[in-house]
Coordinates of C-alpha atoms in Angstrom, one line a residue:
G1 CA 21.5 -89.7 16.1
D2 CA 22.8 -89.1 19.4
G3 CA 19.7 -87.9 21.1
N4 CA 20.6 -84.2 20.7
E5 CA 17.6 -82.2 19.4
M6 CA 17.1 -78.5 18.2
T7 CA 13.9 -76.8 17.3
I8 CA 13.9 -74.7 14.3
D9 CA 10.9 -72.3 13.5
L10 CA 10.6 -72.2 9.7
S11 CA 8.2 -69.8 7.8
Y12 CA 7.8 -69.9 4.1
S13 CA 5.7 -67.7 2.0
V14 CA 4.7 -68.7 -1.6
A15 CA 3.4 -65.2 -2.2
N16 CA 6.7 -63.5 -1.1
E17 CA 9.0 -66.4 -2.5
A18 CA 10.9 -66.1 0.9
M19 CA 11.7 -68.3 3.7
R20 CA 12.6 -67.4 7.3
I21 CA 14.4 -69.5 9.9
R22 CA 14.9 -69.0 13.5
S23 CA 16.9 -71.4 15.7
S24 CA 19.2 -71.4 18.7
P25 CA 22.1 -73.7 18.0
G26 CA 24.2 -73.9 21.4
G27 CA 21.8 -71.4 22.7
A28 CA 22.6 -68.5 20.7
Q29 CA 19.6 -67.3 18.8
M30 CA 20.1 -67.1 15.0
N31 CA 17.9 -65.7 12.3
A32 CA 17.9 -65.8 8.5
V33 CA 15.7 -64.8 5.6
R34 CA 16.2 -66.3 2.2
N35 CA 14.9 -64.8 -1.0
M36 CA 13.9 -68.1 -2.8
K37 CA 14.0 -66.6 -6.3
T38 CA 17.5 -64.9 -6.0
G39 CA 19.1 -67.0 -3.3
E40 CA 20.1 -63.9 -1.3
M41 CA 20.3 -64.7 2.4
I42 CA 20.4 -62.2 5.3
M43 CA 21.5 -63.5 8.8
W44 CA 21.5 -61.7 12.0
T45 CA 21.7 -62.5 15.8
P46 CA 20.8 -60.3 18.8
D47 CA 24.6 -60.6 19.7
M48 CA 25.3 -58.6 16.4
G49 CA 23.3 -55.5 17.6
N50 CA 21.6 -53.7 14.8
M51 CA 23.8 -55.4 12.1
A52 CA 23.1 -58.1 9.7
M53 CA 25.0 -60.2 7.1
R54 CA 24.1 -60.8 3.5
L55 CA 25.3 -63.6 1.4
S56 CA 24.6 -65.3 -1.8
T57 CA 23.3 -68.8 -2.0
P58 CA 22.5 -70.7 -5.2
A59 CA 19.1 -69.6 -6.4
E60 CA 18.4 -72.9 -8.0
I61 CA 19.6 -76.2 -6.8
D62 CA 19.6 -79.1 -9.1
V63 CA 18.6 -82.2 -7.1
D64 CA 18.5 -85.8 -8.1
A65 CA 15.2 -87.0 -6.5
Q66 CA 13.1 -90.2 -7.2
P67 CA 10.0 -91.3 -5.6
T68 CA 10.4 -94.7 -3.6
G69 CA 6.6 -95.5 -3.9
E70 CA 6.7 -95.7 -0.1
T71 CA 4.3 -93.7 1.9
M72 CA 4.2 -92.4 5.7
S73 CA 2.5 -90.3 8.1
V74 CA 4.2 -87.6 9.9
N75 CA 2.6 -85.9 12.8
G76 CA -0.7 -86.9 11.3
E77 CA 0.0 -85.8 7.7
S78 CA 0.2 -88.2 4.7
C79 CA 3.4 -87.9 2.7
E80 CA 5.4 -89.8 0.1
V81 CA 9.2 -90.8 0.6
W82 CA 11.5 -89.7 -2.2
K83 CA 15.2 -90.4 -2.4
V84 CA 17.0 -87.1 -2.6
E85 CA 20.6 -87.8 -3.4
S86 CA 22.0 -89.2 -0.1
A87 CA 18.7 -88.4 1.9
R88 CA 15.2 -89.6 2.3
V89 CA 12.5 -87.1 2.2
C90 CA 8.6 -87.5 2.8
F91 CA 6.8 -84.8 0.8
D92 CA 3.1 -84.0 1.2
A93 CA 0.8 -83.2 -1.7
D94 CA 2.0 -79.6 -1.6
M95 CA 5.6 -80.7 -1.9
I96 CA 6.3 -79.7 1.7
P97 CA 9.2 -81.7 3.3
L98 CA 7.5 -83.2 6.3
R99 CA 10.2 -85.4 7.2
T100 CA 14.1 -85.5 6.1
E101 CA 16.6 -88.3 7.0
A102 CA 20.3 -87.7 6.0
E103 CA 23.6 -88.4 7.4
G104 CA 22.3 -89.7 10.8
M105 CA 19.9 -87.0 11.4
T106 CA 16.2 -86.6 11.2
A107 CA 14.2 -83.6 10.8
E108 CA 10.3 -83.4 11.1
L109 CA 8.1 -80.5 10.6
A110 CA 5.4 -80.0 13.2
N111 CA 2.6 -77.5 14.0
I112 CA 2.3 -76.8 10.3
D113 CA 0.2 -73.4 9.8
R114 CA -0.8 -72.8 6.0
S115 CA -2.3 -69.4 6.5
P116 CA -1.0 -66.3 4.7
Q117 CA 1.9 -64.6 6.4
D118 CA 2.9 -61.0 7.0
A119 CA 5.4 -60.0 4.4
A120 CA 7.4 -58.0 7.1
L121 CA 8.2 -61.7 8.6
F122 CA 10.6 -62.0 5.8
D123 CA 12.5 -58.8 6.1
P124 CA 15.6 -58.2 8.7
P125 CA 14.7 -56.2 11.6
A126 CA 13.7 -52.5 11.0
G127 CA 16.7 -50.3 11.0
A128 CA 19.3 -53.0 10.7
T129 CA 22.3 -52.2 8.8
V130 CA 22.7 -55.0 6.2
M131 CA 26.2 -55.4 5.1
D132 CA 27.8 -58.1 2.8
L133 CA 29.5 -61.3 4.5
P134 CA 33.2 -60.4 4.3
E135 CA 35.0 -62.7 1.8
A136 CA 37.5 -63.9 4.5
L137 CA 34.4 -65.4 6.3
R138 CA 33.0 -67.1 3.2
G139 CA 35.9 -69.5 2.7
G140 CA 35.0 -72.2 5.2
M141 CA 31.3 -71.5 5.4
Q142 CA 29.2 -74.4 4.2
L143 CA 25.3 -74.1 4.2
P144 CA 23.3 -77.2 4.2
T145 CA 21.7 -78.3 1.3
L146 CA 18.0 -78.4 1.9
P147 CA 15.3 -80.0 -0.3
F148 CA 13.5 -76.5 -0.3

């Protein structure tokens, strides 16, 4: 809403039931892989050395979603707009959320590549020590609710 933009590199594998996110909020690189079946998420940054943090997220999210009957094109791909709780999400025929509008922010997928992906992409770095996120750090942590 205020002209700020952030690029997020998101990889999703149906075969591996996993998602990987790479972003650089505030200039700091952040990486996360999420097991979509169990909800387990592992996060790391280069600043953490050879450590990664594991936390649990809900395995399934119950979402109230209703189609609006509206369609649009996002980066050359057709999609159908759904009202998803307080957001508007435009899903393509494969139910990939191409555009999401919520709380004054808009997110769009671009450069979609539907090719098979290497399973290693959805693992933390080789040799990383994965630790459970300490309870003291979990208290104020709020992860965004995403439609995927």
